[in-house]
């Protein structure tokens, strides 16, 4: 039987009502005991790294989870992370960059109802996550929830109550999981086929560009391929994963809204090293009230902008409209294409930390290369 480490962090699945609203109360050991079928599938061990509502999960928590995976990596065949649903997609994305090229699966799950609730989805999701963690084909960081298997960087919580809480954005579901095991999608198997590129595959999400836009790629834009971290699977290659232990948490997602004033962006400059900017549509940025000027000044001051869209599907291309083209091929401006905001936030935190010089400044060439590398 395979060995699986269940890493418990709290969340709804561990919560109980104690008079002031649901709050984490159950331990990981108690949660696994609710699902005796787990013992029939694998040798499971539990590690309780924290017990928090996922609203209170921060990048420091991602690092703690990744460190536990690293520390116990040689002792287990797979890992299941029990996590609250509200920020699960952020943690899945963060782990995708902190634990890269892993031939062993790291599977995140949780529930919409507490494990102690008679109608809970927690039992099914925990069992499904273990099924994925024990599957010989699984690798990398994945989300198993509501019968779906989703790449760690493609997940988004889209429903607050329904048991199918997560969708995969701009990447097909990698598989389906249930009583009959895991049924992998053809695309998932192709990524793990012999001869596939190690680390970063050549086929990626459409529209990615590190320093330009899709329409600008012929004029020097750097195409960003999609690798194991982007799809959630480790391609054929070295058996050793690559772990990272630093992030720069001074990154914020900024949603452009009608009537916004550029002074808001100026006020954020002392607090953040990078902004993930959710533009309108394909990439519209208001020209009024100094919004465009404030963002360009941000990049000119040595800070980083990552441009994306508020639309969940099909991605951004700032080269199409005049109100976005000023950001194309601009130093300090990176394009997020069709990646989720959750993935871009985590990726930017990771890349900034790796590109930081000893004096605290950012090596922009290294940042661009890192952003394009996975």
Tab-separated table of N, CA, C and O in Angstrom, residues 188-248:
chain	number	residue	atom	x	y	z
A	188	UNK	N	-4.085	15.527	-19.951
A	188	UNK	CA	-3.271	15.286	-18.768
A	188	UNK	C	-2.244	14.189	-19.042
A	188	UNK	O	-1.070	14.297	-18.671
A	189	UNK	N	-2.663	13.145	-19.699
A	189	UNK	CA	-1.742	12.049	-20.002
A	189	UNK	C	-0.642	12.489	-20.973
A	189	UNK	O	0.502	12.051	-20.871
A	190	UNK	N	-1.001	13.349	-21.925
A	190	UNK	CA	0.000	13.823	-22.882
A	190	UNK	C	1.133	14.563	-22.181
A	190	UNK	O	2.299	14.455	-22.580
A	191	UNK	N	0.812	15.315	-21.141
A	191	UNK	CA	1.842	16.072	-20.436
A	191	UNK	C	2.828	15.160	-19.721
A	191	UNK	O	3.950	15.558	-19.445
A	192	UNK	N	2.391	13.938	-19.406
A	192	UNK	CA	3.284	13.011	-18.713
A	192	UNK	C	3.849	11.945	-19.635
A	192	UNK	O	4.503	11.013	-19.183
A	193	UNK	N	3.601	12.084	-20.925
A	193	UNK	CA	4.077	11.076	-21.863
A	193	UNK	C	5.600	11.124	-21.978
A	193	UNK	O	6.210	12.176	-21.833
A	194	UNK	N	6.250	9.984	-22.232
A	194	UNK	CA	7.705	9.984	-22.435
A	194	UNK	C	8.096	10.943	-23.543
A	194	UNK	O	7.441	11.026	-24.588
A	195	UNK	N	9.144	11.693	-23.300
A	195	UNK	CA	9.619	12.649	-24.287
A	195	UNK	C	9.049	14.031	-24.105
A	195	UNK	O	9.457	14.970	-24.792
A	196	UNK	N	8.070	14.181	-23.201
A	196	UNK	CA	7.547	15.525	-22.934
A	196	UNK	C	8.652	16.377	-22.337
A	196	UNK	O	9.546	15.895	-21.653
A	197	UNK	N	8.583	17.689	-22.599
A	197	UNK	CA	9.625	18.581	-22.100
A	197	UNK	C	9.610	18.598	-20.589
A	197	UNK	O	8.579	18.596	-19.957
A	198	UNK	N	10.791	18.632	-20.003
A	198	UNK	CA	10.896	18.691	-18.554
A	198	UNK	C	10.704	20.117	-18.078
A	198	UNK	O	11.260	21.051	-18.637
A	199	UNK	N	9.911	20.283	-17.046
A	199	UNK	CA	9.762	21.588	-16.424
A	199	UNK	C	8.782	22.470	-17.142
A	199	UNK	O	7.728	22.763	-16.640
A	200	UNK	N	9.099	22.914	-18.333
A	200	UNK	CA	8.204	23.797	-19.077
A	200	UNK	C	7.942	23.208	-20.446
A	200	UNK	O	8.849	23.083	-21.255
A	201	UNK	N	6.702	22.838	-20.675
A	201	UNK	CA	6.330	22.291	-21.974
A	201	UNK	C	6.208	23.405	-22.997
A	201	UNK	O	6.061	24.563	-22.660
A	202	UNK	N	6.285	23.063	-24.246
A	202	UNK	CA	6.243	24.085	-25.285
A	202	UNK	C	4.845	24.589	-25.551
A	202	UNK	O	4.672	25.691	-26.061
A	203	UNK	N	3.836	23.792	-25.226
A	203	UNK	CA	2.461	24.233	-25.464
A	203	UNK	C	1.884	24.824	-24.204
A	203	UNK	O	1.826	24.179	-23.180
A	204	UNK	N	1.462	26.090	-24.245
A	204	UNK	CA	0.974	26.736	-23.036
A	204	UNK	C	-0.341	27.426	-23.249
A	204	UNK	O	-0.985	27.294	-24.265
A	205	UNK	N	-0.739	28.183	-22.235
A	205	UNK	CA	-1.956	28.959	-22.379
A	205	UNK	C	-1.744	30.007	-23.451
A	205	UNK	O	-0.703	30.644	-23.526
A	206	UNK	N	-2.749	30.228	-24.267
A	206	UNK	CA	-2.623	31.197	-25.338
A	206	UNK	C	-2.527	32.602	-24.778
A	206	UNK	O	-3.186	32.956	-23.828
A	207	UNK	N	-1.674	33.408	-25.404
A	207	UNK	CA	-1.641	34.819	-25.085
A	207	UNK	C	-0.646	35.207	-24.025
A	207	UNK	O	-0.537	36.375	-23.693
A	208	UNK	N	0.109	34.260	-23.456
A	208	UNK	CA	1.087	34.640	-22.461
A	208	UNK	C	2.227	35.415	-23.093
A	208	UNK	O	2.740	35.067	-24.136
A	209	UNK	N	2.652	36.463	-22.451
A	209	UNK	CA	3.826	37.196	-22.888
A	209	UNK	C	4.442	37.889	-21.704
A	209	UNK	O	3.754	38.515	-20.910
A	210	UNK	N	5.736	37.749	-21.526
A	210	UNK	CA	6.378	38.321	-20.357
A	210	UNK	C	6.529	39.825	-20.453
A	210	UNK	O	6.333	40.541	-19.489
A	211	UNK	N	6.901	40.350	-21.630
A	211	UNK	CA	7.129	41.795	-21.697
A	211	UNK	C	6.294	42.459	-22.790
A	211	UNK	O	6.554	43.589	-23.165
A	212	UNK	N	5.304	41.762	-23.311
A	212	UNK	CA	4.488	42.355	-24.352
A	212	UNK	C	3.101	41.796	-24.365
A	212	UNK	O	2.560	41.438	-23.345
A	213	UNK	N	2.499	41.741	-25.541
A	213	UNK	CA	1.155	41.211	-25.707
A	213	UNK	C	1.205	40.189	-26.832
A	213	UNK	O	2.189	40.113	-27.556
A	214	UNK	N	0.137	39.423	-26.979
A	214	UNK	CA	0.183	38.365	-27.998
A	214	UNK	C	0.441	38.940	-29.372
A	214	UNK	O	1.151	38.365	-30.178
A	215	UNK	N	-0.115	40.104	-29.644
A	215	UNK	CA	0.091	40.717	-30.954
A	215	UNK	C	1.472	41.337	-31.082
A	215	UNK	O	1.894	41.699	-32.170
A	216	UNK	N	2.182	41.455	-29.948
A	216	UNK	CA	3.499	42.080	-29.968
A	216	UNK	C	4.619	41.055	-30.017
A	216	UNK	O	5.784	41.423	-30.099
A	217	UNK	N	4.288	39.752	-29.937
A	217	UNK	CA	5.339	38.763	-29.781
A	217	UNK	C	6.308	38.759	-30.941
A	217	UNK	O	7.479	38.481	-30.777
A	218	UNK	N	5.837	39.069	-32.124
A	218	UNK	CA	6.736	39.113	-33.268
A	218	UNK	C	7.687	40.292	-33.215
A	218	UNK	O	8.613	40.377	-33.995
A	219	UNK	N	7.435	41.218	-32.266
A	219	UNK	CA	8.290	42.397	-32.142
A	219	UNK	C	9.057	42.371	-30.832
A	219	UNK	O	9.308	43.387	-30.217
A	220	UNK	N	9.374	41.181	-30.378
A	220	UNK	CA	10.242	41.093	-29.218
A	220	UNK	C	9.575	40.599	-27.949
A	220	UNK	O	10.234	40.457	-26.936
A	221	UNK	N	8.272	40.352	-27.963
A	221	UNK	CA	7.613	39.818	-26.783
A	221	UNK	C	8.133	38.426	-26.489
A	221	UNK	O	8.479	37.666	-27.383
A	222	UNK	N	8.189	38.066	-25.207
A	222	UNK	CA	8.690	36.755	-24.813
A	222	UNK	C	7.508	35.856	-24.523
A	222	UNK	O	6.733	36.109	-23.606
A	223	UNK	N	7.332	34.819	-25.282
A	223	UNK	CA	6.231	33.894	-25.063
A	223	UNK	C	6.471	33.095	-23.797
A	223	UNK	O	7.557	32.579	-23.577
A	224	UNK	N	5.469	33.024	-22.942
A	224	UNK	CA	5.586	32.304	-21.688
A	224	UNK	C	4.965	30.931	-21.831
A	224	UNK	O	3.759	30.808	-21.965
A	225	UNK	N	5.773	29.883	-21.837
A	225	UNK	CA	5.228	28.546	-21.980
A	225	UNK	C	4.602	28.072	-20.686
A	225	UNK	O	4.831	28.624	-19.633
A	226	UNK	N	3.838	27.015	-20.800
A	226	UNK	CA	3.168	26.448	-19.642
A	226	UNK	C	3.863	25.163	-19.253
A	226	UNK	O	3.978	24.243	-20.036
A	227	UNK	N	4.319	25.108	-17.996
A	227	UNK	CA	5.048	23.937	-17.569
A	227	UNK	C	4.287	23.126	-16.551
A	227	UNK	O	3.074	23.218	-16.436
A	228	UNK	N	5.022	22.332	-15.783
A	228	UNK	CA	4.384	21.477	-14.799
A	228	UNK	C	3.577	22.291	-13.810
A	228	UNK	O	2.470	21.910	-13.425
A	229	UNK	N	4.144	23.427	-13.391
A	229	UNK	CA	3.422	24.236	-12.417
A	229	UNK	C	2.140	24.797	-13.009
A	229	UNK	O	1.131	24.920	-12.329
A	230	UNK	N	2.140	25.158	-14.309
A	230	UNK	CA	0.948	25.734	-14.914
A	230	UNK	C	-0.164	24.706	-15.067
A	230	UNK	O	-1.333	25.013	-14.900
A	231	UNK	N	0.178	23.485	-15.407
A	231	UNK	CA	-0.838	22.478	-15.681
A	231	UNK	C	-1.102	21.579	-14.479
A	231	UNK	O	-2.076	20.856	-14.459
A	232	UNK	N	-0.180	21.612	-13.505
A	232	UNK	CA	-0.392	20.797	-12.330
A	232	UNK	C	0.208	19.407	-12.419
A	232	UNK	O	0.054	18.614	-11.514
A	233	UNK	N	0.942	19.101	-13.490
A	233	UNK	CA	1.539	17.793	-13.640
A	233	UNK	C	3.039	17.930	-13.893
A	233	UNK	O	3.491	18.853	-14.538
A	234	UNK	N	3.780	16.960	-13.392
A	234	UNK	CA	5.207	16.929	-13.667
A	234	UNK	C	5.439	16.156	-14.957
A	234	UNK	O	5.017	15.011	-15.091
A	235	UNK	N	6.088	16.774	-15.914
A	235	UNK	CA	6.414	16.073	-17.151
A	235	UNK	C	7.522	15.064	-16.897
A	235	UNK	O	8.211	15.108	-15.884
A	236	UNK	N	7.708	14.145	-17.854
A	236	UNK	CA	8.759	13.150	-17.713
A	236	UNK	C	10.104	13.847	-17.585
A	236	UNK	O	10.410	14.766	-18.314
A	237	UNK	N	10.923	13.404	-16.662
A	237	UNK	CA	12.217	14.040	-16.468
A	237	UNK	C	12.803	13.642	-15.132
A	237	UNK	O	12.474	12.588	-14.584
A	238	UNK	N	13.683	14.472	-14.553
A	238	UNK	CA	14.325	14.148	-13.283
A	238	UNK	C	13.291	13.846	-12.212
A	238	UNK	O	12.234	14.468	-12.143
A	239	UNK	N	13.620	12.874	-11.339
A	239	UNK	CA	12.670	12.451	-10.321
A	239	UNK	C	12.662	13.366	-9.111
A	239	UNK	O	11.765	13.279	-8.290
A	240	UNK	N	13.654	14.220	-8.977
A	240	UNK	CA	13.735	15.083	-7.811
A	240	UNK	C	12.968	16.378	-8.040
A	240	UNK	O	13.147	17.043	-9.063
A	241	UNK	N	12.105	16.761	-7.102
A	241	UNK	CA	11.397	18.032	-7.240
A	241	UNK	C	12.326	19.186	-6.910
A	241	UNK	O	13.423	18.996	-6.369
A	242	UNK	N	11.889	20.370	-7.216
A	242	UNK	CA	12.637	21.565	-6.836
A	242	UNK	C	11.790	22.365	-5.853
A	242	UNK	O	10.670	22.758	-6.174
A	243	UNK	N	12.320	22.573	-4.667
A	243	UNK	CA	11.621	23.305	-3.626
A	243	UNK	C	12.165	24.724	-3.520
A	243	UNK	O	13.365	24.962	-3.683
A	244	UNK	N	11.279	25.649	-3.212
A	244	UNK	CA	11.651	27.038	-2.953
A	244	UNK	C	11.141	27.421	-1.572
A	244	UNK	O	10.096	26.931	-1.129
A	245	UNK	N	11.888	28.302	-0.892
A	245	UNK	CA	11.509	28.637	0.489
A	245	UNK	C	11.397	30.137	0.732
A	245	UNK	O	11.438	30.591	1.880
A	246	UNK	N	11.255	30.919	-0.346
A	246	UNK	CA	11.101	32.356	-0.181
A	246	UNK	C	9.985	32.883	-1.082
A	246	UNK	O	9.810	32.427	-2.209
A	247	UNK	N	9.262	33.844	-0.553
A	247	UNK	CA	8.243	34.576	-1.296
A	247	UNK	C	8.346	36.046	-0.915
A	247	UNK	O	8.805	36.380	0.179
A	248	UNK	N	7.915	36.910	-1.804
A	248	UNK	CA	7.779	38.328	-1.484
A	248	UNK	C	6.286	38.628	-1.356
A	248	UNK	O	5.584	38.708	-2.360
